[in-house]
Short mmCIF file of C-alpha atoms in Angstrom, two decimals:
data_model
loop_
_atom_site.label_atom_id
_atom_site.label_comp_id
_atom_site.label_asym_id
_atom_site.label_seq_id
_atom_site.Cartn_x
_atom_site.Cartn_y
_atom_site.Cartn_z
CA UNK A 1 104.26 115.52 51.50
CA UNK A 2 103.54 115.38 55.21
CA UNK A 3 105.78 116.83 57.87
CA UNK A 4 106.65 113.25 58.86
CA UNK A 5 107.77 112.20 55.37
CA UNK A 6 111.41 112.62 56.34
CA UNK A 7 110.90 110.32 59.31
CA UNK A 8 109.13 107.74 57.15
CA UNK A 9 112.01 107.82 54.63
CA UNK A 10 114.58 107.45 57.40
CA UNK A 11 112.81 104.38 58.82
CA UNK A 12 112.43 102.89 55.37
CA UNK A 13 116.08 103.45 54.42
CA UNK A 14 117.43 102.05 57.68
CA UNK A 15 116.62 98.52 56.51
CA UNK A 16 116.15 97.46 60.12
CA UNK A 17 113.30 95.18 61.11
CA UNK A 18 112.59 97.46 64.06
CA UNK A 19 113.93 100.70 65.50
CA UNK A 20 113.63 102.51 68.77
CA UNK A 21 113.79 106.30 68.74
CA UNK A 22 113.21 108.85 71.44
CA UNK A 23 110.69 111.61 70.88
CA UNK A 24 113.63 114.04 70.67
CA UNK A 25 115.24 111.95 67.91
CA UNK A 26 111.94 111.78 66.03
CA UNK A 27 111.53 115.55 66.23
CA UNK A 28 115.11 116.08 65.01
CA UNK A 29 114.68 113.71 62.03
CA UNK A 30 111.25 115.10 61.14
CA UNK A 31 112.36 118.68 61.64
CA UNK A 32 109.06 119.41 63.35
CA UNK A 33 107.62 119.15 66.84
CA UNK A 34 105.53 116.08 67.61
CA UNK A 35 101.83 116.78 67.86
CA UNK A 36 98.62 114.72 67.90
CA UNK A 37 98.91 113.94 64.17
CA UNK A 38 102.05 111.90 64.91
CA UNK A 39 99.86 109.15 66.35
CA UNK A 40 98.21 108.72 62.96
CA UNK A 41 101.49 108.58 61.06
CA UNK A 42 103.11 106.34 63.68
CA UNK A 43 100.61 103.62 62.76
CA UNK A 44 101.54 103.94 59.08
CA UNK A 45 105.29 103.54 59.67
CA UNK A 46 104.96 99.75 59.94
CA UNK A 47 103.94 99.70 56.27
CA UNK A 48 107.32 101.23 55.32
CA UNK A 49 109.57 98.84 57.16
#
């Protein structure tokens, strides 16, 4: 489980075709500060909805 799993689940469960979140909202959902690894996981989010 990555530190962005919670974010991935939130995006997947939203059922929306697209979402727009601020970095602060992302950090709150993920429960972790954004760092360089976020760029890798950000690319994978499209696969989850």
